[in-house]
Coordinates of N, CA and C in Angstrom, one line a residue:
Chain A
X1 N 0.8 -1.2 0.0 CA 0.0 0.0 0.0 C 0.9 1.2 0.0
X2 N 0.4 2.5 0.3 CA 0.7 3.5 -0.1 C 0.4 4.5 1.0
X3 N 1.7 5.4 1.4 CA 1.2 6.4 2.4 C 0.5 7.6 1.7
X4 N -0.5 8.3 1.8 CA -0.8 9.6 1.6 C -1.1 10.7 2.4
X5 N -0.7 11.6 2.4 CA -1.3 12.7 3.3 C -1.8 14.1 2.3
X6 N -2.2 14.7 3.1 CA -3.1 15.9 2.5 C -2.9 16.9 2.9
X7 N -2.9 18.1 2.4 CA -2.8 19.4 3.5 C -3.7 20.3 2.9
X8 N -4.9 21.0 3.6 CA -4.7 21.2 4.9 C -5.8 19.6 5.0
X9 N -5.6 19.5 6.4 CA -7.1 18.5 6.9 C -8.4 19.2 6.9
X10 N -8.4 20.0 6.9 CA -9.8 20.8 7.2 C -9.6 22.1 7.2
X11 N -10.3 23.1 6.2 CA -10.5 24.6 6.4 C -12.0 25.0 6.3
X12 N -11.8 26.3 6.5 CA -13.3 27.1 6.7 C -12.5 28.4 5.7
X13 N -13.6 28.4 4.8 CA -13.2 29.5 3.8 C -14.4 30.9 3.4
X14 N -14.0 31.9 2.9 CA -14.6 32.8 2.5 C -15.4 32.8 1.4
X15 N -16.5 33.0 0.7 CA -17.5 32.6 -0.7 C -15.9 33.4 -1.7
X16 N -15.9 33.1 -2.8 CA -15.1 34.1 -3.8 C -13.4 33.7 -3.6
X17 N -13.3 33.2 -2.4 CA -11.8 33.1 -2.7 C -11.8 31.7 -3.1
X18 N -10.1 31.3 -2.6 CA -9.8 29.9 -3.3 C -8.9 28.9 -2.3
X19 N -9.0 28.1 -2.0 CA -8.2 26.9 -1.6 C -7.3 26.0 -2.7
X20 N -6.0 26.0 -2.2 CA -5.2 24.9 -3.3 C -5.3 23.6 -1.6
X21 N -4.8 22.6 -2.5 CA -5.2 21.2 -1.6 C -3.8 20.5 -1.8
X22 N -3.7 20.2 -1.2 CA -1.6 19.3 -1.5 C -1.8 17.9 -1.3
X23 N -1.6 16.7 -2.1 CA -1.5 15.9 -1.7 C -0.1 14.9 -1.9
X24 N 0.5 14.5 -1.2 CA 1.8 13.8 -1.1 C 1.4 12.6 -0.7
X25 N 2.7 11.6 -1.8 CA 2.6 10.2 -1.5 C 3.9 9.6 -1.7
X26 N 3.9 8.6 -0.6 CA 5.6 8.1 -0.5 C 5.9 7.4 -1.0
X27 N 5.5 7.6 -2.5 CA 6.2 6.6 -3.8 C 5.8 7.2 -4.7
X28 N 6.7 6.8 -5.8 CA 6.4 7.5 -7.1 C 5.7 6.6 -7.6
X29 N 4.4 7.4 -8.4 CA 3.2 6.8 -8.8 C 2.8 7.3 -10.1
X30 N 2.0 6.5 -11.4 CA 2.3 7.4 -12.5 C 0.4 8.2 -12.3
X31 N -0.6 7.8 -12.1 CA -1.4 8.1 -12.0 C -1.7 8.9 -10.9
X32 N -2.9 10.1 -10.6 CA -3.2 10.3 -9.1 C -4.9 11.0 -9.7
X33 N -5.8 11.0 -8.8 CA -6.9 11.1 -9.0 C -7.1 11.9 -8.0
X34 N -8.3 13.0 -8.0 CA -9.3 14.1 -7.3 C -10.5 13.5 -7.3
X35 N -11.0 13.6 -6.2 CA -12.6 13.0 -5.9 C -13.3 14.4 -4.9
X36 N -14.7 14.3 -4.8 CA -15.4 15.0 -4.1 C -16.1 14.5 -3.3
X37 N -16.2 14.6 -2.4 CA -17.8 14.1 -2.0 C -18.3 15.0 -0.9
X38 N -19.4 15.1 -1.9 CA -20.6 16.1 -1.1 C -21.5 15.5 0.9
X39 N -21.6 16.0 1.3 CA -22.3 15.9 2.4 C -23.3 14.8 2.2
X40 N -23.3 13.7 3.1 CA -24.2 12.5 2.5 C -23.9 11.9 1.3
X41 N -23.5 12.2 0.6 CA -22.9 11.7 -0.5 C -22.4 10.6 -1.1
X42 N -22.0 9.7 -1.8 CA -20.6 9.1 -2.2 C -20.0 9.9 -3.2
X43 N -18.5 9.2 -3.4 CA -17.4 9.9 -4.3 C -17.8 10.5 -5.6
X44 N -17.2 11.6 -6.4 CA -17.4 11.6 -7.4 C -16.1 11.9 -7.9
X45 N -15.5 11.5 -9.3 CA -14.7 12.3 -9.6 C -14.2 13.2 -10.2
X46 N -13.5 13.8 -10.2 CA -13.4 15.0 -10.4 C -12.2 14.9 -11.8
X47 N -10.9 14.3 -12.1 CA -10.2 14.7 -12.2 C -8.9 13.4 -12.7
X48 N -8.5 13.0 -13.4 CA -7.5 12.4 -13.4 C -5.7 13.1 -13.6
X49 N -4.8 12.9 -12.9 CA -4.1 14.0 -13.2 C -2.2 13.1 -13.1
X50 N -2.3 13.2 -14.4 CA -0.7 12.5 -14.7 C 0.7 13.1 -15.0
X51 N 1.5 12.9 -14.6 CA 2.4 13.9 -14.6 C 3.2 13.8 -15.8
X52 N 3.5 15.2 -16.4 CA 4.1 15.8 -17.4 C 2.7 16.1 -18.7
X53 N 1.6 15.9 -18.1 CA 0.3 16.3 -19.1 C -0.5 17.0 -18.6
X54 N -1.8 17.1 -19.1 CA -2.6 18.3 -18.3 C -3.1 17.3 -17.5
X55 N -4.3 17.2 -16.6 CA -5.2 16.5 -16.3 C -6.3 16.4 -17.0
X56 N -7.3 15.0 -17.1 CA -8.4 15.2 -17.8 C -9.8 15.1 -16.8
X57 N -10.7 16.0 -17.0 CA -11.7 15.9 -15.8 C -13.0 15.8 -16.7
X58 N -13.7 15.2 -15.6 CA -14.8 14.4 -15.8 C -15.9 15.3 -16.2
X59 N -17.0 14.6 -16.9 CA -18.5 15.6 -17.0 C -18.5 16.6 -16.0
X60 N -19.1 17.7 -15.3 CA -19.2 18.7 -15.2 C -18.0 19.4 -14.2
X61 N -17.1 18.9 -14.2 CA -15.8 20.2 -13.9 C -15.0 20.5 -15.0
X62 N -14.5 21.5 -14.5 CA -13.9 22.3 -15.7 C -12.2 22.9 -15.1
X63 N -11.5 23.0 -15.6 CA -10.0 23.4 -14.9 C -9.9 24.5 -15.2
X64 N -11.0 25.7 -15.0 CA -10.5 27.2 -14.6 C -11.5 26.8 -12.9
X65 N -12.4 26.1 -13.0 CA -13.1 25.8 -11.5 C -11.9 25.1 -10.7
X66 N -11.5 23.8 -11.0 CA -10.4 23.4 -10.5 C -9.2 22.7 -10.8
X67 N -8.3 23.6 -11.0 CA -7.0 23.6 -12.1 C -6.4 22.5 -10.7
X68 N -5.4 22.0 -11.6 CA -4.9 20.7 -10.7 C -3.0 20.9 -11.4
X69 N -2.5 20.5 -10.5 CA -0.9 21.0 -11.0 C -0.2 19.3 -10.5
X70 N 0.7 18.9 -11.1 CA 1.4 17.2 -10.9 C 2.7 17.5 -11.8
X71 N 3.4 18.2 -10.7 CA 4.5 18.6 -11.2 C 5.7 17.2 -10.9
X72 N 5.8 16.2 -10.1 CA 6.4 15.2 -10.5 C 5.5 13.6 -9.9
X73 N 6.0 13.0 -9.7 CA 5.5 11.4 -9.3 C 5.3 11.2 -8.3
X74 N 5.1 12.2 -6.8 CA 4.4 12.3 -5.6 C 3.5 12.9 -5.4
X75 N 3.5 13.8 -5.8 CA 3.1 15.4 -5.4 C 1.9 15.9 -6.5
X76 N 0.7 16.4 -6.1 CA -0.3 16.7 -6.9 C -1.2 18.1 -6.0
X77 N -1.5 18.9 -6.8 CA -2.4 19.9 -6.0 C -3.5 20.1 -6.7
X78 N -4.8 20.7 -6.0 CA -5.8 20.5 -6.6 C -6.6 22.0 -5.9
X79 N -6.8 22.8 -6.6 CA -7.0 24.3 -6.2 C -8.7 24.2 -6.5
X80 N -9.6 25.0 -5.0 CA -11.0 24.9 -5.5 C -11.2 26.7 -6.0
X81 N -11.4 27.5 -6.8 CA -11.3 28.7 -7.1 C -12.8 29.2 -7.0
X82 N -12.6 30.0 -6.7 CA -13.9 31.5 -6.5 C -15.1 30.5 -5.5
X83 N -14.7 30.4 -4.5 CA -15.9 29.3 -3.9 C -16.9 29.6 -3.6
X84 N -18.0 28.9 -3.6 CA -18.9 29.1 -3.0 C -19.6 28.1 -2.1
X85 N -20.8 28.7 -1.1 CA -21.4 27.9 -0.3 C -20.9 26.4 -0.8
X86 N -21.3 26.3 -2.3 CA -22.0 24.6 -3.1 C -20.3 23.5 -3.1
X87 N -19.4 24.3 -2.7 CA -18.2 24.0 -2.8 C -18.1 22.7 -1.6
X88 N -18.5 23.2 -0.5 CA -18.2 22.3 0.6 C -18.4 21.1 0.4
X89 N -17.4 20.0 1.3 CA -17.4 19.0 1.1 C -16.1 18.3 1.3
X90 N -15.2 17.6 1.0 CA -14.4 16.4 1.5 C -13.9 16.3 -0.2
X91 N -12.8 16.9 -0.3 CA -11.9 16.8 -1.3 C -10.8 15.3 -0.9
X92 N -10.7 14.1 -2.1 CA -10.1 13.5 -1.8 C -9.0 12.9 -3.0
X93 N -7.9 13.0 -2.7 CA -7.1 12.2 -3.5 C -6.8 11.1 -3.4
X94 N -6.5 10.1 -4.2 CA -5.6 8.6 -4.8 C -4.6 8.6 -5.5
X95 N -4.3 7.3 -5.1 CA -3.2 6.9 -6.0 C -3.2 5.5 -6.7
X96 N -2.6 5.3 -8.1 CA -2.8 4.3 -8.4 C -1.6 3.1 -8.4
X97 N -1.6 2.1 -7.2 CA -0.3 1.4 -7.4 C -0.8 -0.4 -8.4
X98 N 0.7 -0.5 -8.1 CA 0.9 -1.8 -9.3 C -0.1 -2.3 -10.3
X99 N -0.3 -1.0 -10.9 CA -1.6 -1.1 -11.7 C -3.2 -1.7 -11.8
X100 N -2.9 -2.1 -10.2 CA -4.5 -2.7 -10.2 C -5.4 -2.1 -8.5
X101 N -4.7 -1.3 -8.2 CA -5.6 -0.9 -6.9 C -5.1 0.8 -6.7
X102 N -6.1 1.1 -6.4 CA -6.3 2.6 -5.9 C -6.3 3.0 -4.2
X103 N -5.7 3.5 -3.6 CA -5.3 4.2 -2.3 C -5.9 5.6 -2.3
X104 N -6.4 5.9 -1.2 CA -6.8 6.7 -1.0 C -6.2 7.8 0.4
X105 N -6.2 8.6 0.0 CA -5.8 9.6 1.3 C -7.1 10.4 2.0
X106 N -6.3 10.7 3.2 CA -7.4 11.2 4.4 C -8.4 11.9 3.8
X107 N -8.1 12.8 3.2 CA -9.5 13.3 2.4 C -9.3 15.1 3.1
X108 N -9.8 16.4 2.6 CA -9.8 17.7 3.2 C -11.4 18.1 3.3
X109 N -11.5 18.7 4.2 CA -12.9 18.8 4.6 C -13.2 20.3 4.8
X110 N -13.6 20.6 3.2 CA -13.5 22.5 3.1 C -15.0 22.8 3.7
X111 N -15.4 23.9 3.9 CA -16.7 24.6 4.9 C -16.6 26.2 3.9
X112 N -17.3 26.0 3.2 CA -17.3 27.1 2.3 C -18.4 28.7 2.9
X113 N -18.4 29.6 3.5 CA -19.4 30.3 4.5 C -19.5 31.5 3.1
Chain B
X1 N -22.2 6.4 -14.6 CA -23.2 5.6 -13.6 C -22.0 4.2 -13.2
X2 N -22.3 3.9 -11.7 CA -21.9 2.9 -10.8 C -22.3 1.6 -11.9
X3 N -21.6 0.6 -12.0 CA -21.9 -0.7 -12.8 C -22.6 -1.7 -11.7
X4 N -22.7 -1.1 -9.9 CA -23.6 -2.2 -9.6 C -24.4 -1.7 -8.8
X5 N -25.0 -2.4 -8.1 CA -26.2 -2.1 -7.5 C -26.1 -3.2 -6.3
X6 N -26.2 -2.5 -4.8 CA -26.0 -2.6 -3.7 C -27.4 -2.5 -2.6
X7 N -27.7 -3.2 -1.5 CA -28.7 -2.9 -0.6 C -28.6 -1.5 0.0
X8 N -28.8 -0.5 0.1 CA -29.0 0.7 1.1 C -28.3 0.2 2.4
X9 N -28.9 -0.4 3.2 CA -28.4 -0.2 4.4 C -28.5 -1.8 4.6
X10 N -27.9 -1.9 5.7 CA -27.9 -3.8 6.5 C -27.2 -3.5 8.1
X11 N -27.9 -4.4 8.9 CA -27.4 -4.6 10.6 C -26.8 -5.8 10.5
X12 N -26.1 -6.1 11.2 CA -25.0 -7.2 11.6 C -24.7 -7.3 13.3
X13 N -24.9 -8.4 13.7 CA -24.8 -8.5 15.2 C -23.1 -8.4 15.4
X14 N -22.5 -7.8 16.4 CA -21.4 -8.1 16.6 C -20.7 -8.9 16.9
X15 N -19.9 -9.8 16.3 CA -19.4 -11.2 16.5 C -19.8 -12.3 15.4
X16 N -21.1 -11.4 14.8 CA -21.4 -13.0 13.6 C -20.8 -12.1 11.9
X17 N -20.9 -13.1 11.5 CA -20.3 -13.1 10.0 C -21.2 -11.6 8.9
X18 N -21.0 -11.1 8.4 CA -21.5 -9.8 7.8 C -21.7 -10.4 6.1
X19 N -22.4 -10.6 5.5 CA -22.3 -10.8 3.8 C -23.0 -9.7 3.2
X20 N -22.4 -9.2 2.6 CA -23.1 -7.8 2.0 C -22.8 -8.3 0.3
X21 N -24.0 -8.3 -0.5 CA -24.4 -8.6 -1.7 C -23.8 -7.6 -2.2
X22 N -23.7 -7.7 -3.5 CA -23.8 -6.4 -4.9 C -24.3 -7.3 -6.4
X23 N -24.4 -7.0 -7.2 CA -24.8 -7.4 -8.3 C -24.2 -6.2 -9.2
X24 N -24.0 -7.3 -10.5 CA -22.7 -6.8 -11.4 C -23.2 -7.2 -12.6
X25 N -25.0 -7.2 -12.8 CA -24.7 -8.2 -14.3 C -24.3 -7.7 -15.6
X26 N -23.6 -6.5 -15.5 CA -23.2 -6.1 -16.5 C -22.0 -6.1 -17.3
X27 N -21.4 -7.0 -15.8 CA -19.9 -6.9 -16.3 C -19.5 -7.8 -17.4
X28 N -18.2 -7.4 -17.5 CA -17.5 -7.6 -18.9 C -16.5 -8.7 -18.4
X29 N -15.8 -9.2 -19.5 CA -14.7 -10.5 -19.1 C -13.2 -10.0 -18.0
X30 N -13.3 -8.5 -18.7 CA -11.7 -8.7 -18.3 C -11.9 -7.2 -17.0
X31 N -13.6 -7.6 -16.5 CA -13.4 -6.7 -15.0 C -13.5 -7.2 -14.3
X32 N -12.6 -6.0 -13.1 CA -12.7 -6.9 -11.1 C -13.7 -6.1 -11.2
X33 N -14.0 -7.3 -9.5 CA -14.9 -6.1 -8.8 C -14.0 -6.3 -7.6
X34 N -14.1 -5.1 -7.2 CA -13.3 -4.2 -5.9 C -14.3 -4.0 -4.7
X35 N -13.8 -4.1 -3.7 CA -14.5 -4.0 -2.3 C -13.6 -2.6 -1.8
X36 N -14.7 -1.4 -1.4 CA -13.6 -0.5 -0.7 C -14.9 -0.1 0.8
X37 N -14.2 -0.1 1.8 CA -15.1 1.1 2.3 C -14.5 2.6 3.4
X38 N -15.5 2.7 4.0 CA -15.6 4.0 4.6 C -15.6 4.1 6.0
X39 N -15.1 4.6 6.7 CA -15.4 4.6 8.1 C -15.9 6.2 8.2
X40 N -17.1 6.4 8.7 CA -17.5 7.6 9.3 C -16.1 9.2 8.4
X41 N -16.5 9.4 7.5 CA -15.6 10.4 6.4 C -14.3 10.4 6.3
X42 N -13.9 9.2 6.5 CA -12.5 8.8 6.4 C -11.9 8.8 4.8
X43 N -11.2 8.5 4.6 CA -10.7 8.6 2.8 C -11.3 6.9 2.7
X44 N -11.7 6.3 1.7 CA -11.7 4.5 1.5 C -10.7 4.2 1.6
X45 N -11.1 2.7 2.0 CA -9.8 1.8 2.3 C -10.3 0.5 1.7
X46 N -9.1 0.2 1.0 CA -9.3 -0.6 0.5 C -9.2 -2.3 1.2
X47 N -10.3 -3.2 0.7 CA -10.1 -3.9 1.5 C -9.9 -5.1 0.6
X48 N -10.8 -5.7 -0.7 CA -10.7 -6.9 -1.1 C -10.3 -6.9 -2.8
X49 N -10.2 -7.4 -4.1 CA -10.6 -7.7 -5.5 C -10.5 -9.1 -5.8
X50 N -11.3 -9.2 -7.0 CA -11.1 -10.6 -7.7 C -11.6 -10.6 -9.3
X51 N -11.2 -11.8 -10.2 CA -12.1 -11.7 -10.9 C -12.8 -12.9 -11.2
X52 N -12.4 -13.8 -10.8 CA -13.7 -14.8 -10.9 C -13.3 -15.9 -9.9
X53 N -12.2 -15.7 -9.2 CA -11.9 -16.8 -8.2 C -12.6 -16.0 -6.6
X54 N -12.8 -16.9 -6.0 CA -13.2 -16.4 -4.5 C -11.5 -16.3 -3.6
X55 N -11.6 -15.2 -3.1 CA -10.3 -14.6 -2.4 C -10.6 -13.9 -1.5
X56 N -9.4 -14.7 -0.4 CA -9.9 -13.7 0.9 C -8.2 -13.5 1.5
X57 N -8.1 -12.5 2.3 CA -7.3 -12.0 3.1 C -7.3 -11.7 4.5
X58 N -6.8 -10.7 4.8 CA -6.9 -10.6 6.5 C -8.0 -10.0 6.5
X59 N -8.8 -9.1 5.8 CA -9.9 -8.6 6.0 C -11.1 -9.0 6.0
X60 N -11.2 -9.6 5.0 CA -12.2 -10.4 4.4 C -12.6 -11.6 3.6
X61 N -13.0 -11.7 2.8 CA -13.5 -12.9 1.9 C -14.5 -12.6 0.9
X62 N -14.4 -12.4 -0.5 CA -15.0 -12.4 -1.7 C -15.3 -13.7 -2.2
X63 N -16.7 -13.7 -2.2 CA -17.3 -15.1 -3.2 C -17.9 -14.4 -4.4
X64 N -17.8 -14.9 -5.7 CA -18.0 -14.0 -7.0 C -18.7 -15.5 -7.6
X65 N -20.0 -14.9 -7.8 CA -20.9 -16.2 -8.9 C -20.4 -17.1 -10.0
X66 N -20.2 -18.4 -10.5 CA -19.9 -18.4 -11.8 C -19.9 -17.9 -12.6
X67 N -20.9 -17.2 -12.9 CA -21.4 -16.2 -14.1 C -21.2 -15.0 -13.7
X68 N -20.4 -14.8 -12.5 CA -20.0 -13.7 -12.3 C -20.6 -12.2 -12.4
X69 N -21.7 -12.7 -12.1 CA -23.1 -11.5 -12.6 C -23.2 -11.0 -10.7
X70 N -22.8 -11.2 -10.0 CA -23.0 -11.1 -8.4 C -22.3 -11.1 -7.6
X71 N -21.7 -10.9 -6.6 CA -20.4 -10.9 -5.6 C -21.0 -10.9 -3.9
X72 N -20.5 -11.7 -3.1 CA -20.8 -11.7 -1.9 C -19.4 -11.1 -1.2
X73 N -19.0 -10.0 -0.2 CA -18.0 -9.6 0.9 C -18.9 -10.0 2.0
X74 N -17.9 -11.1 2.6 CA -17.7 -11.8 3.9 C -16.9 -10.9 4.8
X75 N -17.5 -10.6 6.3 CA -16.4 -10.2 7.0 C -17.2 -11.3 7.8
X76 N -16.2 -12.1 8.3 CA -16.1 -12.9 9.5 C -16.7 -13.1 10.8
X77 N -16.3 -12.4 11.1 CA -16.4 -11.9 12.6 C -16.6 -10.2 13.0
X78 N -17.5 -9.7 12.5 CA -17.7 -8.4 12.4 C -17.8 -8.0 13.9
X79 N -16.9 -6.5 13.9 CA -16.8 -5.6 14.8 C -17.4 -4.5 14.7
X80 N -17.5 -3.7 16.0 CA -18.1 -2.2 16.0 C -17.2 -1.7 15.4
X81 N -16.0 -1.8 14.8 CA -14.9 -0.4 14.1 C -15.7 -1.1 12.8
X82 N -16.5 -2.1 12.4 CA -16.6 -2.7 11.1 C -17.6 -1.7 10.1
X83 N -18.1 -0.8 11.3 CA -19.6 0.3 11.0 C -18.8 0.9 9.7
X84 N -20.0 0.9 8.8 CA -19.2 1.9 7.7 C -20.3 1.8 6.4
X85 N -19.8 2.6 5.4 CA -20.4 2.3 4.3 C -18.9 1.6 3.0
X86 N -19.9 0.5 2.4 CA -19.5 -0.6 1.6 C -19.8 -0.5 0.2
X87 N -18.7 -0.4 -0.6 CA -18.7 0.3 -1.9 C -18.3 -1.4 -2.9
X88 N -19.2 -1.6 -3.6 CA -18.5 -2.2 -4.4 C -18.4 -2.1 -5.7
X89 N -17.6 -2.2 -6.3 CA -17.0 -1.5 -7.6 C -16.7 -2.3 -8.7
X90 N -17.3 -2.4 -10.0 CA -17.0 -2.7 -11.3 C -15.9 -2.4 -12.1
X91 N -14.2 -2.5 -11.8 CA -13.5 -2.0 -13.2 C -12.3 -2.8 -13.6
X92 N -11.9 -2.6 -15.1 CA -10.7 -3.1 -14.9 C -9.6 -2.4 -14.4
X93 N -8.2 -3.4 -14.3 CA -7.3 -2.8 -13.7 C -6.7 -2.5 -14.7
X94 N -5.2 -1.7 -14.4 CA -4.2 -0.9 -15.4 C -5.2 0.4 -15.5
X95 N -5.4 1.3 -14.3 CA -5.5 2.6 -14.8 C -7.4 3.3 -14.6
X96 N -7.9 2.1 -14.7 CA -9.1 2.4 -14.9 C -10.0 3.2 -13.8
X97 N -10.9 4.2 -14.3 CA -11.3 5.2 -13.5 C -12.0 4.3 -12.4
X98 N -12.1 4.6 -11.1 CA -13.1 4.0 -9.8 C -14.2 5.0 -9.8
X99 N -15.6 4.3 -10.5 CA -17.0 4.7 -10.4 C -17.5 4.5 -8.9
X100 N -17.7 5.4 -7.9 CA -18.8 4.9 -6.6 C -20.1 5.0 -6.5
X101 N -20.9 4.2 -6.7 CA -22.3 4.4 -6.5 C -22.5 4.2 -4.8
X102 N -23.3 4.7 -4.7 CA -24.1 4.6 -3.4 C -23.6 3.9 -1.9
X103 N -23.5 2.8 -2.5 CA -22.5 2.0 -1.5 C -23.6 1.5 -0.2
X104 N -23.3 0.2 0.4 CA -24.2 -0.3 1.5 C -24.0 0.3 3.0
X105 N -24.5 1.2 3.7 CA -24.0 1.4 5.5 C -24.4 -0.2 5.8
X106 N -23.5 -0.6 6.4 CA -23.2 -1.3 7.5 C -23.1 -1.3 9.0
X107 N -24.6 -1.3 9.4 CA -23.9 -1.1 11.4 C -24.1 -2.0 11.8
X108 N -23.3 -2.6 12.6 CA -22.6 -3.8 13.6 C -23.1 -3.1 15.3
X109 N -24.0 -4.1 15.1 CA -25.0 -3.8 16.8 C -24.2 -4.5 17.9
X110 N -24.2 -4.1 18.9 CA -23.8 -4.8 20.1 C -24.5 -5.7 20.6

């Protein structure tokens, strides 16, 4: 398996501004994934994001909403921009190891006011 | 859309065996199905896969139909940490996106 952490664990944010989200993992990995989930919820996702290309994201997000940066084989960030209330929710990233299982990290738990 | 379909909710006494169904008849030859779940808004954790053999680990135990149209997750000996919601998942491996539908809560009564 795979260690992941996230930063931050939890914020409380302003409507209009932005949160970037950090996720690190202690192995180089070629894949990493962005998920959402809404309050009550299950996962959705958001985002596939491979390093040295863009990311590709799923039916309705868009990467001026949330641009995602994987500048090498640990390291991925995932910015939520101009937020609002509908934003809140549990930002989560993965990782994909030996090509057949996905890891998951603690997840960020934004509060959009 | 999620490729299976899961019970809503299910109780489990604490100490007896937990089998939580899914149904998959849509799958294709060369997909797993994946067992992940949740503890109270934790990130998933993964617990089981297969694709047509029954396989178990320290966690658990997957039984998958011959026709592979169905999948049973055994937990054994189910505990109160075992409370959660239970995702089971349709895909192949090498890369392929993880769809979550709904997923089963599971509470383990004392």
């Amino acid at each position: 398996s795979a260690v992941i952490s996230q930063k931050p664990s939890r914020d409380i944010c302003q409507r209009g501004t932005s949160l970037t989200i950090q996720c690190q993992v202690d192995s180089q990995v070629t894949m990493m994934f962005w998920y959402r989930q809404q309050p009550g919820q299950s996962l959705t996702l958001i985002a596939t994001a491979n390093q040295g290309s863009e990311a590709t994201y799923e039916s309705g997000f868009v990467i001026d909403k949330f641009p995602i940066s994987r500048p090498n084989l640990t390291f991925s960030t995932l910015t939520v921009s101009n937020m609002s209330p509908e934003d809140s929710s549990i930002y989560l990233c993965s990782v994909e190891l030996d090509r057949e299982t996905q890891y998951f990290g603690p997840g960020t738990r934004l509060l959009v006011l | 859309d999620a490729k299976t379909t899961q019970p809503p909710s299910m109780d489990c006494a604490e100490g007896r065996a937990a089998n939580l169904p899914c149904n998959h008849s849509t799958i294709s030859g060369n997909e797993y199905v994946y067992w992940y779940r949740q503890i109270h808004s934790q990130g998933p954790q993964y617990i089981i896969h297969g694709l047509k053999n029954n396989e178990t680990n320290e966690m658990a135990s997957l039984i998958i139909t011959e026709d592979r149209k169905s999948s049973t997750l055994i937990l054994p000996h189910a505990t109160l940490r075992d409370t959660a919601v239970y995702y089971c998942i349709v895909r192949e491996t090498s890369y392929d996106k993880v769809i979550f539908g709904p997923g089963t809560s599971l509470s383990v009564i004392p």
